[in-house]
PDB file of C-alpha atoms in Angstrom:
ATOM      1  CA  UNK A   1      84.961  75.912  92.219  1.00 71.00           C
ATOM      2  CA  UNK A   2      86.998  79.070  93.335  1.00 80.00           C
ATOM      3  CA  UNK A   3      90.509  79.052  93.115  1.00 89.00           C
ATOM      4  CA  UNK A   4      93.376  81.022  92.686  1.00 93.00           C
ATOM      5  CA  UNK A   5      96.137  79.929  91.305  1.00 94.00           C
ATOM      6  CA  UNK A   6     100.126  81.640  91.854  1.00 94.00           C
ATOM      7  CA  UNK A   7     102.723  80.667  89.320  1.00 87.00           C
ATOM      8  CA  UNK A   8     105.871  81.289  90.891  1.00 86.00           C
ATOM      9  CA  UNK A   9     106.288  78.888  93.479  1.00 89.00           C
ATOM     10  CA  UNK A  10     110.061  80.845  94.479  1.00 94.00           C
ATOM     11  CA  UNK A  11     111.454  83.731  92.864  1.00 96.00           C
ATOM     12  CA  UNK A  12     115.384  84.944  93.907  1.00 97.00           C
ATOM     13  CA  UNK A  13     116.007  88.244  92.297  1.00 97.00           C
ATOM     14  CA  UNK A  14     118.960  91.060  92.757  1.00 97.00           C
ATOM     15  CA  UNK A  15     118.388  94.134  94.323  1.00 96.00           C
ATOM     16  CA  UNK A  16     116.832  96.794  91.858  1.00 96.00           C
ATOM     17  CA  UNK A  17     115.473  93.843  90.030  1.00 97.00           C
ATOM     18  CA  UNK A  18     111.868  94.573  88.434  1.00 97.00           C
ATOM     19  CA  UNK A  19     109.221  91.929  90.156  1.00 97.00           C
ATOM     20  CA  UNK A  20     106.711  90.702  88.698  1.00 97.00           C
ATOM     21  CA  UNK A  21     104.296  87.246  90.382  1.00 97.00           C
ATOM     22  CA  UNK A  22     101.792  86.338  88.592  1.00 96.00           C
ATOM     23  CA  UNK A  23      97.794  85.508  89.721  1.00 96.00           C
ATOM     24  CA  UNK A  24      94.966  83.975  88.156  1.00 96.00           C
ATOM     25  CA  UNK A  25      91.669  82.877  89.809  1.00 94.00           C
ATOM     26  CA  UNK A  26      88.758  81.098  88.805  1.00 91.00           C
ATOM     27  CA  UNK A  27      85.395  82.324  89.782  1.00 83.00           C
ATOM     28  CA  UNK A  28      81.898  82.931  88.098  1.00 76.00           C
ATOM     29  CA  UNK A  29      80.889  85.815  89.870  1.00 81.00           C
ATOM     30  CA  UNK A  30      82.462  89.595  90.708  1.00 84.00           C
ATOM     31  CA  UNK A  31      85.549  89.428  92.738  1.00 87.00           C
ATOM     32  CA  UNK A  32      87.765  91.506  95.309  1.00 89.00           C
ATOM     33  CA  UNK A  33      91.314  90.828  94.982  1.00 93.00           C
ATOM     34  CA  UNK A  34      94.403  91.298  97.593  1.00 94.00           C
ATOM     35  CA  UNK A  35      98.112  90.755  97.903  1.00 96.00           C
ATOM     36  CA  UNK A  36      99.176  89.505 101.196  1.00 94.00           C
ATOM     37  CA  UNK A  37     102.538  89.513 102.333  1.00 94.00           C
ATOM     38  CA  UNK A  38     104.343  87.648 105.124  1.00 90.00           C
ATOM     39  CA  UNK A  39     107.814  88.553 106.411  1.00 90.00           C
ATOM     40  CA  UNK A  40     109.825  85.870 107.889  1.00 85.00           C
ATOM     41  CA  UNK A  41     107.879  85.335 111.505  1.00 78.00           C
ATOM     42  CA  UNK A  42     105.557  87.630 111.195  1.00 81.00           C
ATOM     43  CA  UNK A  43     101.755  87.922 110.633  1.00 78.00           C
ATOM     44  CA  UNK A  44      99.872  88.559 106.943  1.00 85.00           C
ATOM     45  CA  UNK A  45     100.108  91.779 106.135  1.00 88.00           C
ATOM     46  CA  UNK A  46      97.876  93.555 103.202  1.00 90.00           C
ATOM     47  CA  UNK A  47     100.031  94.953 100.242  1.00 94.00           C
ATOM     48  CA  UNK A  48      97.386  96.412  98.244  1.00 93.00           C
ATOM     49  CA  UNK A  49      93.594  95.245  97.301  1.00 92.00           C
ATOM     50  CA  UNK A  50      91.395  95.805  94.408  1.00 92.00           C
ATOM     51  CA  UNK A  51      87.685  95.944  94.548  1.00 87.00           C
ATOM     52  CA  UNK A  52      86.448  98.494  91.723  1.00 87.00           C
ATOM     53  CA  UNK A  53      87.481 101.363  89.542  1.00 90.00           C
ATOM     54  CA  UNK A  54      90.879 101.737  88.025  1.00 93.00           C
ATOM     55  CA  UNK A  55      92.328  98.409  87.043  1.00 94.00           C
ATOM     56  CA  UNK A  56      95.769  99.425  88.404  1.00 96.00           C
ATOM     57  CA  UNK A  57      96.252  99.843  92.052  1.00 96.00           C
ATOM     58  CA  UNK A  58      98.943 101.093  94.122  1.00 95.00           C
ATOM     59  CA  UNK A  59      99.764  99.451  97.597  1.00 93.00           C
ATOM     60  CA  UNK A  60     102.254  99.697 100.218  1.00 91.00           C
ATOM     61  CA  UNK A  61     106.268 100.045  99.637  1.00 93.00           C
ATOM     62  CA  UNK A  62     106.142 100.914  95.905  1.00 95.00           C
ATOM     63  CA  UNK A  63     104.058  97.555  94.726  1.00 97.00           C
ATOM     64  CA  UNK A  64     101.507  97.625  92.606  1.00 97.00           C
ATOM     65  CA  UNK A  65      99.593  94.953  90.466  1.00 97.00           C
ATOM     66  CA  UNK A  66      97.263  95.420  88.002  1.00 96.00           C
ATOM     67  CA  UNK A  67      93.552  93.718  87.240  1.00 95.00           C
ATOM     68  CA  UNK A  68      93.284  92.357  83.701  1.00 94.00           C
ATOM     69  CA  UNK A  69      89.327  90.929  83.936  1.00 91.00           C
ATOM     70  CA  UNK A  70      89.477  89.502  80.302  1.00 92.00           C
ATOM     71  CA  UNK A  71      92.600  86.932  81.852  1.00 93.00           C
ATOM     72  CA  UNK A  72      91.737  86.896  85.220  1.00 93.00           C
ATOM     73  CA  UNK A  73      94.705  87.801  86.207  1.00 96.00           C
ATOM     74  CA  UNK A  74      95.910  90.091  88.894  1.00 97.00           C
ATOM     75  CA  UNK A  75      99.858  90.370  88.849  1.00 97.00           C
ATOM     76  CA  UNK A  76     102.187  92.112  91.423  1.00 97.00           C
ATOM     77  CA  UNK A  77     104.754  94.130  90.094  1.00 97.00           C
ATOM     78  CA  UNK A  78     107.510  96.226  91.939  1.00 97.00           C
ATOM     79  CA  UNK A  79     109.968  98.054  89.526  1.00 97.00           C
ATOM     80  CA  UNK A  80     113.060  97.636  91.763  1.00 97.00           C
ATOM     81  CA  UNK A  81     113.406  95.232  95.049  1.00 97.00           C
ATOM     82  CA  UNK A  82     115.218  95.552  97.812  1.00 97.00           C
ATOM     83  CA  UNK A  83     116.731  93.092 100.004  1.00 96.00           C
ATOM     84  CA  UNK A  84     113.838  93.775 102.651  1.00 96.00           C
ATOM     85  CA  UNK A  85     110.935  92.686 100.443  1.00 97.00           C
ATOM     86  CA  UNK A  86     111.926  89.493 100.795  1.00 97.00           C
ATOM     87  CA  UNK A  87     108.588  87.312 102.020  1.00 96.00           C
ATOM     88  CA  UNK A  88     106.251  85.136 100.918  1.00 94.00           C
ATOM     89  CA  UNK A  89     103.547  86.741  98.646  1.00 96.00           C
ATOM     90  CA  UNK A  90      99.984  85.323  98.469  1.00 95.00           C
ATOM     91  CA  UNK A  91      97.187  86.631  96.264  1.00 96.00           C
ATOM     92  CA  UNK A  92      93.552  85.976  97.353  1.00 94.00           C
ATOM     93  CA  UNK A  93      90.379  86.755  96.243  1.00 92.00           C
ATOM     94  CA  UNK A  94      86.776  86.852  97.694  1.00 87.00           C
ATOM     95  CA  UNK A  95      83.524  87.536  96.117  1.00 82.00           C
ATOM     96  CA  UNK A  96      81.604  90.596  96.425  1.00 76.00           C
ATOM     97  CA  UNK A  97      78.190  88.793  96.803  1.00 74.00           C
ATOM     98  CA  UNK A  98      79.630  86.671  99.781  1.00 74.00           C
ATOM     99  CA  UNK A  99      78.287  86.949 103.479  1.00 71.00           C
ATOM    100  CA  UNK A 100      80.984  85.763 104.984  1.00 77.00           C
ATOM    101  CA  UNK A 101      84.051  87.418 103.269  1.00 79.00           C
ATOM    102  CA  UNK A 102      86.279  84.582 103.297  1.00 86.00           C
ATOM    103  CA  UNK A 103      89.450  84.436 101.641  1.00 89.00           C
ATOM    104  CA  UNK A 104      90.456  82.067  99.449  1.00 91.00           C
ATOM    105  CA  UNK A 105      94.086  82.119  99.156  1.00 93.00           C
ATOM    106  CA  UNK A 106      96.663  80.989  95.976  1.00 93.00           C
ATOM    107  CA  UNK A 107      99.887  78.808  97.048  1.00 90.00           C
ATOM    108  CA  UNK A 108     102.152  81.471  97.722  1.00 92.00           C
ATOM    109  CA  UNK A 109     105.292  82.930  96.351  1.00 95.00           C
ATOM    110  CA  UNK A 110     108.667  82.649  98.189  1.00 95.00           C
ATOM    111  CA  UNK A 111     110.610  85.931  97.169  1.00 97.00           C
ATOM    112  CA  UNK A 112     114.194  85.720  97.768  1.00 97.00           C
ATOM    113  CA  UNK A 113     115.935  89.110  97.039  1.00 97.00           C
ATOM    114  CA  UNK A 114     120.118  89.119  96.904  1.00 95.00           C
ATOM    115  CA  UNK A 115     121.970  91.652  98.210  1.00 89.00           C
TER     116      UNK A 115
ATOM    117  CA  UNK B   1      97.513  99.496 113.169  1.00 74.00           C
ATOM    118  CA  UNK B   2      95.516  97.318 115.849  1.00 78.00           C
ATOM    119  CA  UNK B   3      96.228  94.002 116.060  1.00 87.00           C
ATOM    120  CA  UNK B   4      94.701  90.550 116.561  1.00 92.00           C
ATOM    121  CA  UNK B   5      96.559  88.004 118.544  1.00 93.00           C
ATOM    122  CA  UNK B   6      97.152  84.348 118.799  1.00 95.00           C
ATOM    123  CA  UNK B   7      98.331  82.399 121.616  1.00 93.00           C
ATOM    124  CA  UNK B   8     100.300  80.672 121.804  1.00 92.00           C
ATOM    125  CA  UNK B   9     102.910  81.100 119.340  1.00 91.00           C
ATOM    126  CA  UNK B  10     103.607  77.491 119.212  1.00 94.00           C
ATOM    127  CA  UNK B  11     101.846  74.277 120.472  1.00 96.00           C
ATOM    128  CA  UNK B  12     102.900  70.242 120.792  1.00 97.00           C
ATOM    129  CA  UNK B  13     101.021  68.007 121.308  1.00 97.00           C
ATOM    130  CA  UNK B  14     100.661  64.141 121.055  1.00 97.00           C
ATOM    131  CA  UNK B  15      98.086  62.482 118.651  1.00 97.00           C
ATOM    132  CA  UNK B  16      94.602  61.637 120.030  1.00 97.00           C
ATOM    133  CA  UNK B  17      94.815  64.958 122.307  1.00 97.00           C
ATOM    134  CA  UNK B  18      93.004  67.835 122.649  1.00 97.00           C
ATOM    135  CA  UNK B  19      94.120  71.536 121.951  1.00 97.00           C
ATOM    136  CA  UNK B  20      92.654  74.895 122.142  1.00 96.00           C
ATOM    137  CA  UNK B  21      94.308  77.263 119.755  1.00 97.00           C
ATOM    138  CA  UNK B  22      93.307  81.173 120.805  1.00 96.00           C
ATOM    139  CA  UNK B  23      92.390  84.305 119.469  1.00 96.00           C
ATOM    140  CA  UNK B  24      91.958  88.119 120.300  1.00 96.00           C
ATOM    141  CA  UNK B  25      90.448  89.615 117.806  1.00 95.00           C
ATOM    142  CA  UNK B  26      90.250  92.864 117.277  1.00 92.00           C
ATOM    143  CA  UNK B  27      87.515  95.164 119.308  1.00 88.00           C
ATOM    144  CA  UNK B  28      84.936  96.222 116.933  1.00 87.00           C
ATOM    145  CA  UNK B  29      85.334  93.628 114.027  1.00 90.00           C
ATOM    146  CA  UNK B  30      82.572  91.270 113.760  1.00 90.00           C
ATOM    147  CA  UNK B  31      83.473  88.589 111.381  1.00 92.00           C
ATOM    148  CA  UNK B  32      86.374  86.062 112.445  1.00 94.00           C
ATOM    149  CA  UNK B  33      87.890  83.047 110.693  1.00 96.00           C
ATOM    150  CA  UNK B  34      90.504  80.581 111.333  1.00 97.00           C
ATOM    151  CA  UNK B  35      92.734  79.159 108.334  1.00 96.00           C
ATOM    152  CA  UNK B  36      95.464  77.406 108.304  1.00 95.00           C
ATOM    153  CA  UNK B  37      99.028  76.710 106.600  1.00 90.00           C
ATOM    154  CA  UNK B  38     100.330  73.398 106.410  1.00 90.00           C
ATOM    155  CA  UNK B  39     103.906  73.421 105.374  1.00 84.00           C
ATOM    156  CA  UNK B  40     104.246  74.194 101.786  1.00 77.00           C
ATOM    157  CA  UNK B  41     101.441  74.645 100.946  1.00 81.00           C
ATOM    158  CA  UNK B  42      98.503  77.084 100.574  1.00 82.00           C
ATOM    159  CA  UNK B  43      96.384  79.297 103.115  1.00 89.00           C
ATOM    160  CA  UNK B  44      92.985  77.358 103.641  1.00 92.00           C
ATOM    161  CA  UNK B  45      90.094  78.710 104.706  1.00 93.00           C
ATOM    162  CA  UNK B  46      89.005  76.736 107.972  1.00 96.00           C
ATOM    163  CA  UNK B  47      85.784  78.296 109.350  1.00 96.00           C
ATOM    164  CA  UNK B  48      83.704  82.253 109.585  1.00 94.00           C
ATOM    165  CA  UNK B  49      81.981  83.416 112.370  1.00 94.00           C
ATOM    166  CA  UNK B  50      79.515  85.824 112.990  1.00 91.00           C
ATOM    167  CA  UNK B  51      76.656  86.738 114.996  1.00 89.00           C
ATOM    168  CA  UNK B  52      77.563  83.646 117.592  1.00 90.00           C
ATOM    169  CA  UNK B  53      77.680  81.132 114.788  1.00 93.00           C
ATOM    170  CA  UNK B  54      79.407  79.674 112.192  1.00 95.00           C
ATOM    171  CA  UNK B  55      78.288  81.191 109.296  1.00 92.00           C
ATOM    172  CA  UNK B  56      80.793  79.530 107.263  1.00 93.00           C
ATOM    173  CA  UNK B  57      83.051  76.323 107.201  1.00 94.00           C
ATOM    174  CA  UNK B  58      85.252  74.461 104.886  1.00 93.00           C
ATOM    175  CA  UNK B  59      85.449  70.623 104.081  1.00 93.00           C
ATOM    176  CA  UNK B  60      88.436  70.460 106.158  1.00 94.00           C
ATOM    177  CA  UNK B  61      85.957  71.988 109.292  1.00 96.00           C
ATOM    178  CA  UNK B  62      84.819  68.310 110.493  1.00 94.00           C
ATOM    179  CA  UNK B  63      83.663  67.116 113.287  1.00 94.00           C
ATOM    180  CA  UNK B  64      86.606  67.285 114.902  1.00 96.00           C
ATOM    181  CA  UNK B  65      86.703  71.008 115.197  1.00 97.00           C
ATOM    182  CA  UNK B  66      84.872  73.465 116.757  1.00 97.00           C
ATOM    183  CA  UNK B  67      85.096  77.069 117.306  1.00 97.00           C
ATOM    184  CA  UNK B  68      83.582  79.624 120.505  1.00 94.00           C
ATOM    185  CA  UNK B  69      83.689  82.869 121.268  1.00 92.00           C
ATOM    186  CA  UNK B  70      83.071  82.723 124.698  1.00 85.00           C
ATOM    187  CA  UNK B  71      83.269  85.690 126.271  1.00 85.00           C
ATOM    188  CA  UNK B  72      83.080  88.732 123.795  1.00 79.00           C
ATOM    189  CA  UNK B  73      86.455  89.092 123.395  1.00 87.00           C
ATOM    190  CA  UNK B  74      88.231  85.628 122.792  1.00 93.00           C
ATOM    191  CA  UNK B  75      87.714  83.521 119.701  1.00 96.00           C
ATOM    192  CA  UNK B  76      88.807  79.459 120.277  1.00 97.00           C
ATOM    193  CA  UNK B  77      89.438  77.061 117.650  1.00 97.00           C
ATOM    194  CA  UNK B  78      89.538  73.364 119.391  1.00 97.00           C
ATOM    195  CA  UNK B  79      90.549  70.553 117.962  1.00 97.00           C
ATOM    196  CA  UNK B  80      88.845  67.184 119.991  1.00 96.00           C
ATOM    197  CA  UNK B  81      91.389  64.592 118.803  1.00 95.00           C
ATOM    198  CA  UNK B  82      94.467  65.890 116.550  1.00 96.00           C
ATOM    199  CA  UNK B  83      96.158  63.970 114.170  1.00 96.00           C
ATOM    200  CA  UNK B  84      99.436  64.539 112.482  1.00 96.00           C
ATOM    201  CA  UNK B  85      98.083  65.801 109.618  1.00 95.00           C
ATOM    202  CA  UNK B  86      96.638  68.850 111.717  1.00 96.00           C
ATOM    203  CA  UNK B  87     100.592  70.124 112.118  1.00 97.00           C
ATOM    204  CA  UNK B  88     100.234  73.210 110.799  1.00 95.00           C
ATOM    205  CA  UNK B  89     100.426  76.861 111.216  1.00 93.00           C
ATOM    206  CA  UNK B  90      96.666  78.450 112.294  1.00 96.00           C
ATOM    207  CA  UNK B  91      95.862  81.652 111.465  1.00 95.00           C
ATOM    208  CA  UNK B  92      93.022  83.388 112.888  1.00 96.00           C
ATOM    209  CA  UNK B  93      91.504  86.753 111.562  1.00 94.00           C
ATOM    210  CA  UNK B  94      88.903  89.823 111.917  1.00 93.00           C
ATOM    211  CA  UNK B  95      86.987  92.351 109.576  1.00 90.00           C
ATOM    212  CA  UNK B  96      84.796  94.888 109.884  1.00 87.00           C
ATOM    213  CA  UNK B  97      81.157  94.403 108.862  1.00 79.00           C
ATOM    214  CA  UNK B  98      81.711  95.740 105.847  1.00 73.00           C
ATOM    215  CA  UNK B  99      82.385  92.762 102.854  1.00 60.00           C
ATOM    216  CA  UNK B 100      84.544  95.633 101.619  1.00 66.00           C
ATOM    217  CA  UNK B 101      87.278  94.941 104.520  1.00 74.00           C
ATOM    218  CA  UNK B 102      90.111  93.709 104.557  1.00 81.00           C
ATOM    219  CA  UNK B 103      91.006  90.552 106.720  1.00 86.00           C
ATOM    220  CA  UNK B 104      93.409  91.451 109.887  1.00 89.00           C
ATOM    221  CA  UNK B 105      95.635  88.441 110.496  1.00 90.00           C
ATOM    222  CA  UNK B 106      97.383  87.303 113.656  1.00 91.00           C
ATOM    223  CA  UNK B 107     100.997  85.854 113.600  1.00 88.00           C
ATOM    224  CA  UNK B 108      99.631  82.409 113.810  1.00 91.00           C
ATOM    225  CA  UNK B 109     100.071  79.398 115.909  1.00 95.00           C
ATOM    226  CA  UNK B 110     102.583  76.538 115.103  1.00 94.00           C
ATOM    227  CA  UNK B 111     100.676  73.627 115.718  1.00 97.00           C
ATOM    228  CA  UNK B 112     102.988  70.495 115.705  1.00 97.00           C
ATOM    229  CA  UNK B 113     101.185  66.770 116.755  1.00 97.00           C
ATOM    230  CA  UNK B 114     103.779  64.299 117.658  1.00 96.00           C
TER     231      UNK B 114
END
C-alpha cells in the first residue's frame, strides 16, 4: 500500500536555525513528490515538487529538499528559518501512472520557529 | 494565484444530520477531490472527480457520502447522516488535466458534529 511517512511530528527551532524534516514513502511504481505547507488559518500551499530530472529542487522562500530514490526519501531542508516559516509541513506523493492524481499525504510536521 | 474556495469556513452540526460542505473550484481545472484532516492527524484522500463522476474514492468514501457538481461551477461534498467521528477539517481541491499538476487547495471547512 502507498504511504508516506513524516518523522518529525513537531520541530521548534531558533531563527537562522538550518531545517531539515524528513520523508519517506512507500510505493512500487514511479512517483511525483511535493511539500505542502499550511500557515496558521490558511489554505495548503505548494513549497516545491519533484517529478523528474535533477534530484535537488528548489521551491518557494529559500526551501529546498532533495530526492534520494535508493532511500525513498525526499527531505526538506532550509539553511536558516525565520520566525514566519512557522506552519505545518506535509510531504505527499502521487504516482505518475495514476488517472486520478490523488495525493496521498504523510502526517505532517508542526514547525515552531523562536524568535 | 487563483483560488478555490470553500464555504463555509466552519460548520456544526448535531449527529444524525445532514450537511453540504461546498466548493468553487477553480475555472478551467478538471479534476477535483475532497480530503480531509481530522485533528492530529494526517491529510486523507476522500474522493476524485472527473468527467461527472467519481473516478476515484477512498475506504473512508462510504455510503454515507456523496459528491455533485451540479452546475459547472460548484463542487458539493454531502454527508447523509454525520457522526462525530466526521469532525474534521475538509479540504477540497482542483488540477489541471495534466497528472503533472499540482493540487490547488481551499482553506477548508471546520466541520464539528455535536
Amino acid at each position: 500500500a502507498q504511504s508516506v511517512s513524516q518523522h518529525n511530528h513537531h520541530v521548534i527551532l531558533s531563527e537562522a536555525a538550518s531545517l531539515e524534516l524528513g520523508c519517506n514513502y512507500s510505493y512500487g511504481g514511479t512517483v511525483n513528490l511535493f511539500w505542502y505547507v499550511q500557515y496558521p488559518g490558511q489554505h495548503l500551499q505548494l513549497l516545491l515538487k519533484y517529478f523528474s530530472g535533477d534530484p535537488l529542487v528548489k521551491g518557494i522562500k529559500g526551501f529546498e529538499a532533495e530526492f534520494i530514490k535508493s532511500k525513498f526519501s525526499f527531505n526538506l531542508r532550509k539553511p536558516s528559518v525565520q520566525w514566519s516559516d512557522t506552519a505545518e509541513y506535509f510531504c505527499a506523493v502521487n504516482s505518475i501512472s495514476s488517472n486520478t492524481g490523488k495525493l496521498i499525504f504523510g502526517q505532517g510536521t508542526t514547525l515552531q520557529v523562536k524568535p | 494565484e487563483p483560488e478555490v474556495t470553500q464555504t463555509p469556513s466552519h460548520q456544526v452540526t448535531q449527529m444524525g444530520q445532514e450537511v453540504i460542505l461546498r466548493c468553487v473550484p477553480i475555472s478551467n481545472h478538471l479534476y477535483f477531490y475532497w480530503y480531509r484532516q481530522i485533528l492530529g492527524q494526517k491529510v486523507e484522500f476522500l474522493v476524485s472527480f472527473y468527467n461527472n463522476e467519481i473516478s476515484e474514492k477512498s475506504e473512508i468514501f462510504d455510503d454515507q457520502f456523496s459528491v455533485e457538481r451540479p452546475d459547472g461551477s460548484n463542487f458539493t461534498l454531502k454527508i447523509r447522516s454525520t457522526k462525530l467521528e466526521d469532525s474534521a477539517m475538509y479540504f477540497c481541491a482542483s488540477r489541471r488535466p495534466s497528472s503533472n499538476e499540482k493540487l490547488f487547495f481551499g482553506s477548508g471547512t471546520q466541520l464539528s458534529v455535536l
